Amino acid sequence: MALAFDEFGRPFIILKEQEQKTRLRGIEAQKANISAGRAVARILRTSLGPKGMDKMLQSPDGDVTITNDGATILEQMDVDNQIAKLMVELSRSQDYEIGDGTTGVVVMAGALLEQAERLLERGIHPIRVAEGYEVASRIAVEHLERIAQKFDFGTTNIEPLVQTCMTTLSSKIVNRCKRPLSEISVKAVLSVADLERKDVNLDLIKVEGKVGGKLEDTELIYGITVDKDMSHPQMPKQIGDAKIAILTCPFEPPKPKTKHKVEIDTVEKFQTLRLQEQKYFDDMVQKCKDVGATLVICQWGFDDEANHLLMHRNLPAVRWVGGVELELIAIATGGRIVPRFQELTPEKLGRAGLVREKSFGTTKDKMLYIEHCANSRAVTIFIRGGNKMMIEETKRSIHDALCVARNLIRNNSIVYGGGSAEISCSIAVEAAADKYPGVEQYAIRAFADALDAVPMALAENSGLQPIETLSAVKSQQIKENNPHFGIDCNDVGTNDMREQNVFETLIGKQQQILLATQVVKMILKIDDVISPSDY
Amino acid sequence: MAIEKILKDDASEEKGERARMASFVGAIAITDLVKTTLGPKGMDKILQSTGRGHEVTVTNDGATILKSLHIDNPAAKVLIDISKVQDDEVGDGTTSVVVLAGELLREAEKLVATKIHPMTIISGYRMAAECARDALLQRVVDNKENAEKFKTDLMKIAMTTLSSKILSQDKEHFAQLAVDAVMRLKGSTNLEAIQIIKKPGGSLKDSFLDEGFILDKKIGVGQPKRIENAKILVANTAMDTDKVKIYGARVRVDSMSKVAEIEGAEKEKMREKVQKIIAHGINCFVNRQLIYNFPEELFADAGILAIEHADFDGIERLALVTGGEIASTFDNPESVKLGHCKLIEEIMIGEDKLIHFSGVEMGQACTIVLRGASHHVLDEAERSLHDALCVLSQTVNDTRVLLGGGWPEMIMAKEVDELARKTPGKKSHAIEAFSRALVAIPTIIADNAGLDSAELIAQLRAEHHKEGCNAGIDVIAGSVGDMAELGISESFKVKQAVLLSATEAAEMILRVDEIITCAPRRREDRM
């Protein structure tokens, strides 16, 4: 453990509490890091593809999550190892940036690490390996650009978008009804998309879930749902052409922030105060009524008296609506959020075609639907499913599908899925390697091998012979010079992914390769790990 | 070099075969636990809570048993979850859904042992579930048009549901109760309108359905005990000292006389409020909050029946039943909707006095008064009745009806078997397994009744080979019988929910190939 010695052979103390720290150096450190990274990739490897398996995760509080979304698995895995944490970060950044392909990116990084280990054993310097990877990734990304295809869609022709979302959903547990779900996702994205600027604000899409019913009952609501009911049980349950006052002030007497006292010392004062109080309530309700509101949505609670007055004046109201929901309602109905009763004006009211309360199941579960809004940009996807886990998993899957649809609107280039893009890249990188002088050539070739890992895992998970299938597809691609051949996971009978309609987005694939390369480079550059030893 | 540790200290990770085994074992253990409660001769379980008092629950309801268990196995949790959802959605079949999911997994385990990939099993199960559902759809009976027949259908369903519960002795009585109560709802599924009051004492047979509404409260002293043509004001308002709600207000006096004055003003205020309430022209006032002695006295003077501290559900239900609105301010009496009922009187059940509102405007609500020897019996009776009510209200909406006693399972099994024979490939093994799992349910019913299940099932299968047969297990006689003649029916909606959620749960567990358990959260030592 000693680092340096003086002329008498006594160690210099360089690190604080050196004796208690464990330290790994050089090739040892690199190997340890690589094995940790590979261990994480190995966990996710079996989740890849349409026949991938799920993982069951039990949280510290005993809740069970069943998922095959890479980012979710890693997030909940309670990872301790630093390198493994890097892999978790990797998957998370893919999730933030692209939203899909979170499993693929980790598998890819794992494969790159595995290849790097072999090169290190041959004595190639890690930096050379890293540089070679860098060159190779550039070649791969450029090649992807070449084989990518633009495809056209419009608000009327959503079929290509639906097809791509279906590819994403086919690897999830919801693949039973991937068609309706992807249609819902695409419609949701299109209704909030700004096709001019090619931008989509996913915040406008709310994904809500409620246990019960079938997955097939999942629906897209052009409006907002709020998990609340009317403040008074006898208020009308359905309001047509609602004019909505959106308030952030409570229906309660004011509470000035400055400290004050109201002193009561005579009977008259007591009575005037009482009258004032009554008038105050009356005024509040009257103000809402005066501007012509037919529904009040309030962030805070109501006093019993105010509640009854509202009911009495035939002004339905909803209380305790959360801030985020309030904002969404304001966006959707085109209303303004009003912080004081005095500022309430008719222009500030939101408009919705229909507001209704709907109840579910045998228990007293109610939701409020606000539909046909003035500005129908905000939409809600309402998921039903057999149990909580199913709904959570569906939410995650829908999120992936939404992201994919968004990416396509941003950039409508696609590559073909089923591993075909990786195989094609692998061929291109392999060919480029031979032209490259220097030690990096080996690293580039290793990169090509690593690219094969994704289709290999796909084939393995689908119960096919991995090596046999991969080599067959590869030779077919070279022979026919057609980059659309991939692994036939669903046993359809053809390898041509164009016929199977399996697409992925170009930016998603490019991002996968770039991110994976970056993380692997980072891991390779570490040659010294100092960690406090266990106590 | 040793393999790097990736997870935190106490976290564990199980992979592939081991993970699958862990989930199979967990799920099958849960199934075996509730299996014995299935069917009319199923046994009950005693549950003792770990909380203070070690309360004891005796039950036969699958959802209740599973809800009370503390389970660590993640797969078992999935099963508990589906049972809960079944309870929320359709109310009955909570045991069946767990047993079916468990049997599906048991069969899957055998298939996995013969090296069939779980994904293949899942796709087989999906095909089989679809086929089974179609088979049921073909055989449903829908008596929506014929009100008389539909009512007998409901009766049969209620009796079938109740026959596996503690109420089986008086199932005809209770089935009649439940059907009457549900028919009053006129198609709504709002079970809130049916109130169940439990009073120990008497026997289960003394339970009855009351058409009016019963409030578990006493009438104030000196107030009329019986009011005809009552006008009721339902309110939610403070009837103690009415606080000044403006923030920061406080009373500050400098002499005793002023205290008296303020007190007088306060009293005056209350008197005014009471006057306003009386001005509505009512003769019954029901408030959610407390009524102090002073206003109570005023009400008594005016000959008004005042009921205080009715719970929230009670108020809402009363407002619903009498058609009044819940009021909190009383300034404009002409526009407040009052509730009406023909007669309010105090009645005695056992030793308790209750207030009975009869001849209410809205005929939908009703009250079921349960009587029984002990709290345990009453609780279980309530759960059983709740199941029956849920099933009936669902059936009113979806009027399709099937026969019971293992008949639907045999029908499904037969169709699924057909499908297996037609399907090429490995999937057919899974489809066959699905049919075996279906047959397991009548087998368990027979086993629980102490019958020779192997013999009976074989007979049943032979019977079902004929077209249009109605054979099922007649547990009482211990033989195969005609279910249509015996009047054993089940709701299609419940059966469908059992089939679909059980398949979904089995699928979910099968898809798992790795279990990662995080370290349990440590309680911080606050010492």
GROMACS .gro file of C-alpha atoms in nm, chain A residues 211-213 360-364 386, chain B residues 59-67 81-98 157-158 160-162 164-165 182 189 191 380-395 397 490-498 501:
model
   73
  211VAL     CA    1  -5.656   0.127  -1.123
  212GLY     CA    2  -5.939  -0.081  -1.257
  213GLY     CA    3  -6.086  -0.156  -1.595
  360PHE     CA    4  -6.553   0.458  -1.124
  361GLY     CA    5  -6.593   0.110  -0.985
  362THR     CA    6  -6.772   0.015  -0.666
  363THR     CA    7  -6.576   0.252  -0.445
  364LYS     CA    8  -6.637   0.623  -0.430
  386GLY     CA    9  -5.559  -0.433  -1.390
  594THR     CA   10  -6.339  -1.443   0.736
  595ASN     CA   11  -6.370  -1.635   0.417
  596ASP     CA   12  -6.330  -1.338   0.186
  597GLY     CA   13  -6.011  -1.368  -0.020
  598ALA     CA   14  -5.948  -0.998  -0.044
  599THR     CA   15  -5.980  -0.949   0.332
  600ILE     CA   16  -5.743  -1.234   0.409
  601LEU     CA   17  -5.480  -1.117   0.164
  602LYS     CA   18  -5.509  -0.754   0.264
  616ASP     CA   19  -5.279  -0.655  -0.565
  617ILE     CA   20  -5.502  -0.823  -0.822
  618SER     CA   21  -5.725  -0.951  -0.547
  619LYS     CA   22  -5.767  -0.596  -0.414
  620VAL     CA   23  -5.845  -0.461  -0.757
  621GLN     CA   24  -6.100  -0.735  -0.815
  622ASP     CA   25  -6.261  -0.630  -0.489
  623ASP     CA   26  -6.275  -0.265  -0.596
  624GLU     CA   27  -6.398  -0.332  -0.944
  625VAL     CA   28  -6.653  -0.609  -0.916
  626GLY     CA   29  -6.655  -0.694  -0.547
  627ASP     CA   30  -6.659  -1.071  -0.573
  628GLY     CA   31  -6.437  -1.347  -0.707
  629THR     CA   32  -6.143  -1.226  -0.503
  630THR     CA   33  -6.039  -1.576  -0.409
  631SER     CA   34  -6.099  -1.724  -0.753
  632VAL     CA   35  -5.875  -1.472  -0.924
  633VAL     CA   36  -5.582  -1.555  -0.697
  692ILE     CA   37  -7.663  -1.500  -0.839
  693ALA     CA   38  -7.707  -1.361  -0.492
  695THR     CA   39  -7.466  -1.848  -0.527
  696THR     CA   40  -7.244  -1.570  -0.397
  697LEU     CA   41  -7.376  -1.600  -0.045
  699SER     CA   42  -6.987  -1.970   0.018
  700LYS     CA   43  -7.014  -1.727   0.307
  717VAL     CA   44  -8.012  -0.333  -0.544
  724THR     CA   45  -7.385   0.140  -0.896
  726LEU     CA   46  -7.362   0.147  -0.320
  915GLU     CA   47  -6.824  -1.118   0.831
  916ALA     CA   48  -7.193  -1.086   0.747
  917GLU     CA   49  -7.135  -0.730   0.633
  918ARG     CA   50  -6.847  -0.836   0.411
  919SER     CA   51  -7.053  -1.114   0.258
  920LEU     CA   52  -7.346  -0.887   0.199
  921HIS     CA   53  -7.116  -0.628   0.049
  922ASP     CA   54  -6.988  -0.889  -0.197
  923ALA     CA   55  -7.340  -0.983  -0.292
  924LEU     CA   56  -7.446  -0.622  -0.333
  925CYS     CA   57  -7.144  -0.544  -0.551
  926VAL     CA   58  -7.205  -0.840  -0.776
  927LEU     CA   59  -7.572  -0.761  -0.807
  928SER     CA   60  -7.521  -0.396  -0.889
  929GLN     CA   61  -7.265  -0.491  -1.153
  930THR     CA   62  -7.504  -0.746  -1.294
  932ASN     CA   63  -7.551  -0.292  -1.552
 1025GLU     CA   64  -7.284  -1.632  -1.176
 1026SER     CA   65  -7.238  -1.291  -1.330
 1027PHE     CA   66  -7.054  -1.280  -1.659
 1028LYS     CA   67  -6.876  -0.964  -1.562
 1029VAL     CA   68  -6.720  -1.123  -1.255
 1030LYS     CA   69  -6.605  -1.430  -1.446
 1031GLN     CA   70  -6.456  -1.219  -1.720
 1032ALA     CA   71  -6.269  -1.003  -1.469
 1033VAL     CA   72  -6.135  -1.316  -1.296
 1036SER     CA   73  -5.683  -1.022  -1.442
   0.00000   0.00000   0.00000
